[in-house]
mmCIF file of C-alpha atoms in Angstrom:
data_model
loop_
_atom_site.group_PDB
_atom_site.id
_atom_site.type_symbol
_atom_site.label_atom_id
_atom_site.label_comp_id
_atom_site.label_asym_id
_atom_site.label_seq_id
_atom_site.Cartn_x
_atom_site.Cartn_y
_atom_site.Cartn_z
ATOM 1 C CA MET A 255 -89.616 65.226 72.887
ATOM 2 C CA ALA A 256 -87.184 63.660 75.348
ATOM 3 C CA LYS A 257 -85.065 60.834 73.981
ATOM 4 C CA THR A 258 -85.655 57.464 75.562
ATOM 5 C CA HIS A 259 -83.641 54.990 73.482
ATOM 6 C CA VAL A 260 -80.194 53.562 74.262
ATOM 7 C CA THR A 261 -79.814 54.890 77.806
ATOM 8 C CA GLY A 262 -83.019 53.533 79.270
ATOM 9 C CA GLU A 263 -83.201 56.832 81.175
ATOM 10 C CA LEU A 264 -85.175 59.926 80.312
ATOM 11 C CA ASP A 265 -83.308 63.138 79.530
ATOM 12 C CA TYR A 266 -85.097 66.407 80.230
ATOM 13 C CA LEU A 267 -83.328 69.369 78.797
ATOM 14 C CA VAL A 268 -84.553 72.647 80.266
ATOM 15 C CA ARG A 269 -84.125 74.468 83.531
ATOM 16 C CA THR A 270 -86.126 73.505 86.560
ATOM 17 C CA LYS A 271 -88.193 75.888 88.663
ATOM 18 C CA LEU A 272 -89.824 75.846 92.044
ATOM 19 C CA PRO A 273 -92.610 73.264 92.350
ATOM 20 C CA GLU A 274 -96.260 74.303 92.323
ATOM 21 C CA ASN A 275 -99.142 72.859 94.297
ATOM 22 C CA PRO A 276 -101.109 70.931 91.632
ATOM 23 C CA ASN A 277 -104.327 71.423 93.610
ATOM 24 C CA SER A 278 -104.016 75.174 94.134
ATOM 25 C CA PHE A 279 -106.702 77.387 92.650
ATOM 26 C CA GLU A 280 -104.263 79.224 90.361
ATOM 27 C CA TYR A 281 -102.694 76.024 89.053
ATOM 28 C CA VAL A 282 -106.040 74.319 88.413
ATOM 29 C CA LEU A 283 -107.449 77.418 86.693
ATOM 30 C CA ARG A 284 -104.451 77.854 84.397
ATOM 31 C CA GLU A 285 -104.365 74.124 83.607
ATOM 32 C CA ALA A 286 -108.070 74.151 82.743
ATOM 33 C CA PHE A 287 -107.747 76.987 80.234
ATOM 34 C CA LEU A 288 -104.594 75.436 78.793
ATOM 35 C CA LEU A 289 -106.429 72.155 78.186
ATOM 36 C CA GLU A 290 -109.624 73.642 76.767
ATOM 37 C CA HIS A 291 -108.531 76.931 75.187
ATOM 38 C CA GLN A 292 -104.784 76.460 74.672
ATOM 39 C CA CYS A 293 -104.149 79.605 76.732
ATOM 40 C CA THR A 294 -100.738 79.867 78.400
ATOM 41 C CA LYS A 295 -100.661 83.493 79.554
ATOM 42 C CA GLY A 296 -102.862 85.479 81.898
ATOM 43 C CA ALA A 297 -103.742 87.999 79.209
ATOM 44 C CA GLU A 298 -104.964 85.201 76.920
ATOM 45 C CA ILE A 299 -107.157 83.696 79.637
ATOM 46 C CA ALA A 300 -108.527 87.163 80.482
ATOM 47 C CA LYS A 301 -109.493 87.640 76.842
ATOM 48 C CA VAL A 302 -111.408 84.330 76.810
ATOM 49 C CA LEU A 303 -113.189 85.379 80.001
ATOM 50 C CA GLY A 304 -113.968 88.831 78.640
ATOM 51 C CA ILE A 305 -112.235 90.641 81.515
ATOM 52 C CA THR A 306 -109.130 92.792 81.846
ATOM 53 C CA PRO A 307 -105.723 91.284 82.706
ATOM 54 C CA GLY A 308 -105.840 93.324 85.919
ATOM 55 C CA ARG A 309 -109.121 91.720 86.974
ATOM 56 C CA PHE A 310 -107.727 88.280 86.191
ATOM 57 C CA SER A 311 -104.725 88.997 88.433
ATOM 58 C CA GLN A 312 -107.150 89.956 91.224
ATOM 59 C CA ILE A 313 -108.961 86.639 90.825
ATOM 60 C CA LEU A 314 -105.699 84.720 91.164
ATOM 61 C CA SER A 315 -104.407 86.763 94.089
ATOM 62 C CA SER A 316 -107.411 86.266 96.366
ATOM 63 C CA PRO A 317 -109.470 83.182 95.408
ATOM 64 C CA SER A 318 -110.913 82.766 98.916
ATOM 65 C CA THR A 319 -112.762 86.098 98.608
ATOM 66 C CA LEU A 320 -114.353 85.298 95.241
ATOM 67 C CA LYS A 321 -118.135 85.238 95.081
ATOM 68 C CA PRO A 322 -120.029 82.266 93.588
ATOM 69 C CA GLU A 323 -121.035 84.499 90.666
ATOM 70 C CA THR A 324 -117.361 84.924 89.748
ATOM 71 C CA ILE A 325 -116.752 81.178 89.918
ATOM 72 C CA GLN A 326 -119.816 80.646 87.710
ATOM 73 C CA HIS A 327 -118.352 83.111 85.197
ATOM 74 C CA LEU A 328 -115.206 80.954 85.061
ATOM 75 C CA LEU A 329 -117.121 77.672 84.820
ATOM 76 C CA VAL A 330 -119.281 78.649 81.841
ATOM 77 C CA ARG A 331 -116.082 78.946 79.775
ATOM 78 C CA LEU A 332 -115.174 75.353 80.584
ATOM 79 C CA SER A 333 -116.934 72.367 79.021
ATOM 80 C CA GLY A 334 -115.240 69.451 80.767
ATOM 81 C CA ARG A 335 -117.200 68.086 83.717
ATOM 82 C CA GLN A 336 -114.109 66.910 85.574
ATOM 83 C CA THR A 337 -112.301 70.173 84.796
ATOM 84 C CA ARG A 338 -115.133 72.154 86.357
ATOM 85 C CA LYS A 339 -115.190 69.765 89.309
ATOM 86 C CA ARG A 340 -111.458 70.314 89.924
ATOM 87 C CA LEU A 341 -111.879 74.094 89.798
ATOM 88 C CA ILE A 342 -114.753 74.041 92.298
ATOM 89 C CA ALA A 343 -112.739 71.724 94.586
ATOM 90 C CA ALA A 344 -109.737 74.055 94.421
ATOM 91 C CA TRP A 345 -111.886 77.105 95.213
ATOM 92 C CA THR A 346 -113.568 75.288 98.108
ATOM 93 C CA ALA A 347 -110.187 74.260 99.506
ATOM 94 C CA GLU A 348 -109.029 77.902 99.344
ATOM 95 C CA CYS A 349 -112.165 79.026 101.198
ATOM 96 C CA PHE A 350 -112.580 76.244 103.754
ATOM 97 C CA GLY A 351 -109.330 74.294 103.718
ATOM 98 C CA GLU A 352 -110.916 71.030 102.637
ATOM 99 C CA SER A 353 -111.012 68.902 99.521
ATOM 100 C CA MET A 354 -114.147 67.821 97.690
ATOM 101 C CA GLY A 355 -112.686 64.502 96.617
ATOM 102 C CA ASN A 356 -110.300 63.011 94.103
ATOM 103 C CA SER A 357 -108.966 65.127 91.248
ATOM 104 C CA LEU A 358 -108.454 63.870 87.741
ATOM 105 C CA PHE A 359 -105.370 64.933 85.830
ATOM 106 C CA THR A 360 -106.324 63.993 82.274
ATOM 107 C CA GLY A 361 -109.319 64.265 79.984
ATOM 108 C CA LYS A 362 -111.451 61.413 78.649
ATOM 109 C CA THR A 363 -108.768 60.484 76.142
ATOM 110 C CA VAL A 364 -104.973 60.799 76.182
ATOM 111 C CA SER A 365 -102.511 61.415 73.369
ATOM 112 C CA SER A 366 -98.981 62.571 72.619
ATOM 113 C CA LYS A 367 -100.093 66.018 73.810
ATOM 114 C CA THR A 368 -100.732 64.518 77.233
ATOM 115 C CA LEU A 369 -97.255 62.990 77.113
ATOM 116 C CA ARG A 370 -95.715 66.390 76.345
ATOM 117 C CA ARG A 371 -97.595 67.835 79.305
ATOM 118 C CA VAL A 372 -96.097 65.169 81.580
ATOM 119 C CA ASP A 373 -92.633 65.947 80.202
ATOM 120 C CA ARG A 374 -93.162 69.620 80.995
ATOM 121 C CA GLN A 375 -94.278 68.777 84.532
ATOM 122 C CA ILE A 376 -91.093 66.758 85.059
ATOM 123 C CA ARG A 377 -88.905 69.523 83.653
ATOM 124 C CA GLU A 378 -90.560 71.955 86.047
ATOM 125 C CA SER A 379 -89.949 69.567 88.979
ATOM 126 C CA ARG A 380 -93.680 69.002 89.549
ATOM 127 C CA LEU A 381 -92.961 65.338 90.070
ATOM 128 C CA VAL A 382 -96.031 64.440 92.123
ATOM 129 C CA THR A 383 -98.294 65.895 89.440
ATOM 130 C CA ALA A 384 -96.248 64.191 86.716
ATOM 131 C CA ALA A 385 -96.496 60.807 88.424
ATOM 132 C CA LEU A 386 -100.256 61.070 88.940
ATOM 133 C CA THR A 387 -100.877 62.348 85.414
ATOM 134 C CA ALA A 388 -98.676 59.684 83.816
ATOM 135 C CA GLN A 389 -100.230 56.822 85.784
ATOM 136 C CA GLU A 390 -103.767 57.975 85.055
ATOM 137 C CA ALA A 391 -102.900 58.411 81.373
ATOM 138 C CA ALA A 392 -101.357 54.940 81.234
ATOM 139 C CA VAL A 393 -104.654 53.451 82.404
ATOM 140 C CA LYS A 394 -106.630 55.355 79.768
ATOM 141 C CA SER A 395 -104.254 54.864 76.847
ATOM 142 C CA THR A 396 -105.489 52.502 74.141
ATOM 143 C CA ASP A 397 -102.130 52.539 72.341
ATOM 144 C CA TRP A 398 -99.635 50.061 73.841
ATOM 145 C CA ASP A 399 -96.506 52.049 72.965
ATOM 146 C CA LEU A 400 -97.993 55.293 74.324
ATOM 147 C CA ARG A 401 -98.998 53.486 77.519
ATOM 148 C CA GLN A 402 -95.390 52.344 77.969
ATOM 149 C CA GLN A 403 -94.137 55.905 77.514
ATOM 150 C CA PHE A 404 -96.453 57.073 80.285
ATOM 151 C CA LEU A 405 -95.211 54.274 82.525
ATOM 152 C CA ASP A 406 -91.600 55.318 81.823
ATOM 153 C CA ARG A 407 -92.394 58.845 83.027
ATOM 154 C CA ALA A 408 -94.249 57.565 86.071
ATOM 155 C CA PHE A 409 -91.262 55.398 87.027
ATOM 156 C CA TYR A 410 -88.859 58.316 86.643
ATOM 157 C CA ALA A 411 -91.026 60.581 88.811
ATOM 158 C CA ARG A 412 -91.592 57.979 91.535
ATOM 159 C CA ARG A 413 -87.890 57.167 91.694
ATOM 160 C CA HIS A 414 -86.878 60.800 92.153
ATOM 161 C CA LEU A 415 -89.628 61.233 94.701
ATOM 162 C CA ASN A 416 -87.775 58.484 96.598
ATOM 163 C CA GLU A 417 -90.753 56.150 96.483
ATOM 164 C CA PRO A 418 -89.129 52.757 95.783
ATOM 165 C CA GLY A 419 -92.319 50.829 96.517
ATOM 166 C CA ARG A 420 -94.357 52.733 93.936
ATOM 167 C CA ALA A 421 -91.447 52.708 91.486
ATOM 168 C CA MET A 422 -91.175 48.933 91.812
ATOM 169 C CA SER A 423 -94.936 48.575 91.270
ATOM 170 C CA ILE A 424 -94.610 50.443 87.980
ATOM 171 C CA ALA A 425 -91.667 48.247 86.937
ATOM 172 C CA ARG A 426 -93.831 45.194 87.685
ATOM 173 C CA ILE A 427 -96.670 46.561 85.529
ATOM 174 C CA ILE A 428 -94.219 47.160 82.673
ATOM 175 C CA ALA A 429 -93.037 43.549 83.018
ATOM 176 C CA ALA A 430 -96.615 42.241 82.941
ATOM 177 C CA ASP A 431 -97.398 44.334 79.861
ATOM 178 C CA ALA A 432 -94.231 43.097 78.150
ATOM 179 C CA LYS A 433 -95.098 39.452 78.795
ATOM 180 C CA GLU A 434 -98.613 39.943 77.449
ATOM 181 C CA GLN A 435 -97.266 41.726 74.356
ATOM 182 C CA GLY A 436 -94.410 39.250 73.908
ATOM 183 C CA SER A 437 -91.778 42.012 73.968
ATOM 184 C CA LYS A 438 -88.437 40.712 75.244
ATOM 185 C CA ALA A 439 -86.929 44.185 74.828
ATOM 186 C CA ARG A 440 -89.495 45.801 77.050
ATOM 187 C CA LEU A 441 -89.261 42.977 79.592
ATOM 188 C CA ALA A 442 -85.497 43.571 79.771
ATOM 189 C CA THR A 443 -86.222 47.240 80.474
ATOM 190 C CA ALA A 444 -88.573 46.235 83.311
ATOM 191 C CA HIS A 445 -85.804 44.184 84.943
ATOM 192 C CA PHE A 446 -83.422 47.099 84.401
ATOM 193 C CA TYR A 447 -85.869 49.342 86.281
ATOM 194 C CA LYS A 448 -86.182 46.692 88.988
ATOM 195 C CA ALA A 449 -82.404 46.690 89.460
ATOM 196 C CA LYS A 450 -82.321 50.497 89.667
ATOM 197 C CA THR A 451 -85.057 50.419 92.286
ATOM 198 C CA LEU A 452 -83.263 47.777 94.353
ATOM 199 C CA MET A 453 -80.264 50.126 94.536
ATOM 200 C CA MET A 454 -82.437 52.725 96.268
ATOM 201 C CA ASN A 455 -82.397 50.491 99.354
ATOM 202 C CA PRO A 456 -79.223 51.121 101.421
ATOM 203 C CA LEU A 457 -79.498 47.516 102.641
ATOM 204 C CA CYS A 458 -79.452 46.040 99.121
ATOM 205 C CA LYS A 459 -76.795 43.334 98.862
ATOM 206 C CA PRO A 460 -74.540 43.041 95.783
ATOM 207 C CA GLU A 461 -75.803 39.513 95.069
ATOM 208 C CA SER A 462 -79.434 40.715 94.907
ATOM 209 C CA PHE A 463 -78.566 43.406 92.402
ATOM 210 C CA HIS A 464 -76.426 41.151 90.214
ATOM 211 C CA ARG A 465 -79.112 38.463 90.145
ATOM 212 C CA CYS A 466 -81.652 41.018 88.922
ATOM 213 C CA ILE A 467 -79.459 42.725 86.328
ATOM 214 C CA GLY A 468 -78.385 39.281 85.117
ATOM 215 C CA GLU A 469 -81.981 38.606 84.080
ATOM 216 C CA ALA A 470 -81.989 41.846 82.063
ATOM 217 C CA VAL A 471 -78.783 40.739 80.311
ATOM 218 C CA ARG A 472 -80.285 37.325 79.552
ATOM 219 C CA LEU A 473 -83.365 38.917 77.995
ATOM 220 C CA LEU A 474 -81.249 41.333 75.969
ATOM 221 C CA SER A 475 -79.453 38.406 74.366
ATOM 222 C CA MET A 476 -82.798 36.928 73.259
ATOM 223 C CA TYR A 477 -84.615 39.744 71.511
ATOM 224 C CA LYS A 478 -84.036 40.391 67.828
ATOM 225 C CA ASN A 479 -87.459 41.752 66.972
ATOM 226 C CA GLU A 480 -87.123 44.754 64.675
ATOM 227 C CA ALA A 481 -90.630 45.872 65.652
ATOM 228 C CA ASP A 482 -89.320 46.508 69.171
ATOM 229 C CA ARG A 483 -86.780 48.952 67.810
ATOM 230 C CA LEU A 484 -89.563 51.067 66.321
ATOM 231 C CA LEU A 485 -91.062 51.664 69.753
ATOM 232 C CA LYS A 486 -90.765 55.128 71.269
ATOM 233 C CA CYS A 487 -90.782 53.890 74.862
ATOM 234 C CA ALA A 488 -87.530 53.285 76.731
ATOM 235 C CA LEU A 489 -85.495 50.307 75.537
ATOM 236 C CA ILE A 490 -82.214 49.454 77.204
ATOM 237 C CA GLU A 491 -79.162 48.129 75.444
ATOM 238 C CA ALA A 492 -75.905 46.566 76.584
ATOM 239 C CA ASP A 493 -74.274 49.955 77.212
ATOM 240 C CA SER A 494 -77.118 50.932 79.568
ATOM 241 C CA VAL A 495 -76.574 47.753 81.581
ATOM 242 C CA ARG A 496 -72.794 48.300 81.705
ATOM 243 C CA ARG A 497 -73.256 51.802 83.122
ATOM 244 C CA LEU A 498 -75.732 50.643 85.728
ATOM 245 C CA GLU A 499 -73.448 47.782 86.778
ATOM 246 C CA LEU A 500 -70.537 50.219 87.162
ATOM 247 C CA ASN A 501 -72.651 52.677 89.154
ATOM 248 C CA ALA A 502 -73.843 49.854 91.389
ATOM 249 C CA THR A 503 -70.260 48.698 91.990
ATOM 250 C CA LEU A 504 -69.245 52.234 92.974
ATOM 251 C CA THR A 505 -72.278 52.502 95.244
ATOM 252 C CA PHE A 506 -71.448 49.221 96.995
ATOM 253 C CA MET A 507 -67.881 50.458 97.535
ATOM 254 C CA GLU A 508 -69.190 53.764 98.899
ATOM 255 C CA ARG A 509 -71.475 51.859 101.266
ATOM 256 C CA GLY A 510 -68.614 49.625 102.393
ATOM 257 C CA LEU A 511 -70.258 46.479 101.032
ATOM 258 C CA ASP A 512 -67.491 45.841 98.479
ATOM 259 C CA PRO A 513 -63.730 46.368 98.999
ATOM 260 C CA ILE A 514 -61.949 49.243 97.257
ATOM 261 C CA ASP A 515 -60.248 47.820 94.157
ATOM 262 C CA LYS A 516 -57.688 50.467 93.183
ATOM 263 C CA GLU A 517 -56.643 48.862 89.884
ATOM 264 C CA PHE A 518 -60.270 48.429 88.794
ATOM 265 C CA LEU A 519 -61.149 52.011 89.727
ATOM 266 C CA GLU A 520 -58.180 53.532 87.908
ATOM 267 C CA THR A 521 -59.031 51.572 84.759
ATOM 268 C CA GLU A 522 -62.688 52.597 84.900
ATOM 269 C CA ARG A 523 -61.810 56.244 85.537
ATOM 270 C CA ALA A 524 -59.552 56.352 82.481
ATOM 271 C CA SER A 525 -62.336 54.779 80.400
ATOM 272 C CA ALA A 526 -64.908 57.270 81.680
ATOM 273 C CA GLN A 527 -62.662 60.230 80.900
ATOM 274 C CA GLY A 528 -62.042 58.843 77.419
ATOM 275 C CA ARG A 529 -65.778 58.483 76.796
ATOM 276 C CA ALA A 530 -66.325 62.032 78.031
ATOM 277 C CA LYS A 531 -63.865 63.395 75.478
ATOM 278 C CA SER A 532 -65.619 61.644 72.598
ATOM 279 C CA ALA A 533 -69.144 62.269 73.892
ATOM 280 C CA LYS A 534 -71.541 63.765 71.348
ATOM 281 C CA THR A 535 -74.109 64.999 73.868
ATOM 282 C CA TYR A 536 -73.742 66.991 77.055
ATOM 283 C CA GLN A 537 -75.774 64.330 78.890
ATOM 284 C CA SER A 538 -73.189 61.681 78.022
ATOM 285 C CA LYS A 539 -70.335 64.021 78.869
ATOM 286 C CA PHE A 540 -71.860 64.813 82.249
ATOM 287 C CA ASN A 541 -72.505 61.167 83.118
ATOM 288 C CA ASN A 542 -68.940 60.100 82.321
ATOM 289 C CA LEU A 543 -67.231 63.015 84.067
ATOM 290 C CA PHE A 544 -69.513 62.533 87.068
ATOM 291 C CA THR A 545 -68.533 58.848 87.207
ATOM 292 C CA ALA A 546 -64.844 59.782 87.026
ATOM 293 C CA ALA A 547 -65.359 62.209 89.926
ATOM 294 C CA ARG A 548 -67.025 59.490 92.034
ATOM 295 C CA ILE A 549 -64.092 57.167 91.362
ATOM 296 C CA SER A 550 -61.575 59.847 92.339
ATOM 297 C CA VAL A 551 -63.353 60.287 95.673
ATOM 298 C CA LEU A 552 -63.119 56.547 96.321
ATOM 299 C CA LEU A 553 -59.404 56.712 95.499
ATOM 300 C CA GLY A 554 -58.956 59.599 97.946
ATOM 301 C CA GLU A 555 -57.856 61.993 95.190
ATOM 302 C CA THR A 556 -60.040 64.900 96.246
ATOM 303 C CA PHE A 557 -58.395 67.632 94.152
ATOM 304 C CA GLN A 558 -58.952 65.709 90.925
ATOM 305 C CA ALA A 559 -62.439 64.750 92.081
ATOM 306 C CA ALA A 560 -63.348 68.418 92.565
ATOM 307 C CA GLU A 561 -62.024 69.351 89.118
ATOM 308 C CA LEU A 562 -63.904 66.512 87.430
ATOM 309 C CA LEU A 563 -67.090 67.392 89.293
ATOM 310 C CA GLU A 564 -66.853 71.026 88.211
ATOM 311 C CA SER A 565 -66.284 69.950 84.593
ATOM 312 C CA ALA A 566 -69.242 67.564 84.802
ATOM 313 C CA PHE A 567 -71.645 70.248 85.973
ATOM 314 C CA GLY A 568 -70.257 72.756 83.477
ATOM 315 C CA SER A 569 -70.922 70.394 80.568
ATOM 316 C CA GLY A 570 -74.644 71.098 80.633
ATOM 317 C CA GLU A 571 -75.351 72.900 83.894
ATOM 318 C CA PHE A 572 -79.098 73.078 84.535
ATOM 319 C CA LYS A 573 -79.925 71.392 81.222
ATOM 320 C CA ASN A 574 -79.120 68.102 82.930
ATOM 321 C CA LEU A 575 -82.058 67.662 85.278
ATOM 322 C CA HIS A 576 -80.948 67.079 88.895
ATOM 323 C CA ALA A 577 -77.277 67.582 87.957
ATOM 324 C CA GLN A 578 -76.863 70.123 90.742
ATOM 325 C CA GLU A 579 -78.370 67.736 93.279
ATOM 326 C CA GLN A 580 -76.170 64.840 92.145
ATOM 327 C CA CYS A 581 -73.074 67.006 92.300
ATOM 328 C CA GLY A 582 -74.084 68.117 95.786
ATOM 329 C CA VAL A 583 -73.887 64.510 97.002
ATOM 330 C CA ILE A 584 -70.388 63.938 95.604
ATOM 331 C CA HIS A 585 -69.195 67.358 96.779
ATOM 332 C CA SER A 586 -70.200 66.401 100.317
ATOM 333 C CA MET A 587 -68.003 63.283 100.031
ATOM 334 C CA ILE A 588 -65.078 65.465 98.953
ATOM 335 C CA LEU A 589 -65.629 67.831 101.873
ATOM 336 C CA GLU A 590 -65.716 64.901 104.308
ATOM 337 C CA GLN A 591 -62.106 64.184 103.337
ATOM 338 C CA THR A 592 -60.885 67.783 103.291
ATOM 339 C CA GLU A 593 -62.920 70.000 105.642
ATOM 340 C CA SER A 594 -64.185 70.078 109.225
ATOM 341 C CA PRO A 595 -67.407 68.300 110.214
ATOM 342 C CA ALA A 596 -69.066 71.680 110.808
ATOM 343 C CA GLU A 597 -68.354 72.787 107.241
ATOM 344 C CA VAL A 598 -69.574 69.468 105.879
ATOM 345 C CA SER A 599 -72.813 69.812 107.843
ATOM 346 C CA GLU A 600 -73.346 73.337 106.534
ATOM 347 C CA HIS A 601 -72.947 72.148 102.949
ATOM 348 C CA LEU A 602 -75.265 69.187 103.490
ATOM 349 C CA VAL A 603 -78.044 71.350 104.914
ATOM 350 C CA LYS A 604 -77.852 73.690 101.905
ATOM 351 C CA ALA A 605 -77.832 70.726 99.491
ATOM 352 C CA ILE A 606 -80.857 69.201 101.243
ATOM 353 C CA LEU A 607 -82.800 72.462 100.911
ATOM 354 C CA LEU A 608 -81.948 72.524 97.196
ATOM 355 C CA CYS A 609 -83.329 69.007 96.798
ATOM 356 C CA GLU A 610 -86.523 70.021 98.581
ATOM 357 C CA LYS A 611 -87.036 72.934 96.191
ATOM 358 C CA SER A 612 -86.613 70.687 93.154
ATOM 359 C CA CYS A 613 -88.623 67.819 94.725
ATOM 360 C CA ASP A 614 -85.628 65.510 94.254
ATOM 361 C CA TYR A 615 -86.257 63.378 97.324
ATOM 362 C CA TYR A 616 -84.082 60.556 96.006
ATOM 363 C CA HIS A 617 -80.885 62.582 96.389
ATOM 364 C CA LYS A 618 -82.288 64.302 99.463
ATOM 365 C CA ALA A 619 -82.455 60.910 101.202
ATOM 366 C CA MET A 620 -78.778 60.294 100.376
ATOM 367 C CA LEU A 621 -77.824 63.690 101.776
ATOM 368 C CA GLU A 622 -79.928 63.193 104.913
ATOM 369 C CA THR A 623 -78.130 59.889 105.573
ATOM 370 C CA ARG A 624 -74.734 61.557 105.193
ATOM 371 C CA LEU A 625 -75.818 64.445 107.419
ATOM 372 C CA ALA A 626 -76.900 61.987 110.117
ATOM 373 C CA GLU A 627 -73.490 60.297 109.968
ATOM 374 C CA VAL A 628 -71.604 63.603 110.146
ATOM 375 C CA GLU A 629 -73.729 64.965 112.981
ATOM 376 C CA SER A 630 -73.384 61.684 114.877
ATOM 377 C CA ALA A 631 -69.575 61.944 114.686
ATOM 378 C CA ARG A 632 -69.732 65.497 116.101
ATOM 379 C CA PHE A 633 -71.161 64.355 119.467
#
């Protein structure tokens, strides 16, 4: 299970892979047999169906040519009404290119197993599916803590899909839930999420961010409820706020909204490097080295920035979800100071394609903005 305490951010620890269409016939079929028969491999599903693995591969390879009798053979092995409905809709879409209506992503009830499925979807960069599954599960959950965990995942997915409006809606729901439950800790987390979402807007002013994060700090100073600390959903602490405030300051400097403060940056870089040396997890090591690299770029020290960036990525490589995409953004800033506009553009295009493959539209938007600026200067 991904850790959610202390950082207020979710850490997903395995490699990503190319996204899948959650409404494709193959995906829906495999998901159905995973949910109802706990089958994960084609040979296992074939055994449940009473057919050979070769025949099952044929079914997956050409769903539009399947006869209704074959679909019926698949349906009789499935008991869930909505599961069968999704399979028929997927088959119809393969045959006629049209949908039969809304798809459901969870069963009648949700549990920690559903949460693990959402985590897997995020790790595999199926962020749209993860967001829809998590939001639907949050509605169905009768356990308050489990509901909050689903909302955490939904926020993460919507943010990386670069959907600030939907991300902010989820933060608002978390705040409403926290007020109803009387949880100051969770309400602080909601304001933390609100501040992170505000930073997605390139037009966000420093005063707007600081006003929002100030409310999170105020709430943090108020909660002493030990019951809150037993929750499994994300709870921020002072260190989480400090990191977000530093990242926001760097972002405002990068955007030209705050002046470059050399003394401040050098002090913060030394602190980040010190934290990286004492870090006990590769996530913490990556975050601190990455911050030090960003600061070096702002200071114009591109050689050191490149070394720090390489060390950051090497600390966990693909185990840090979206590390490659984040590093791509900073690497483009280094190239802007050292290479020709043509070379910068070439790097940016490659980095954008990488973000598209991993469905990381948050960092893709940053790269697209930088590409527009570079291409504009080449006229």
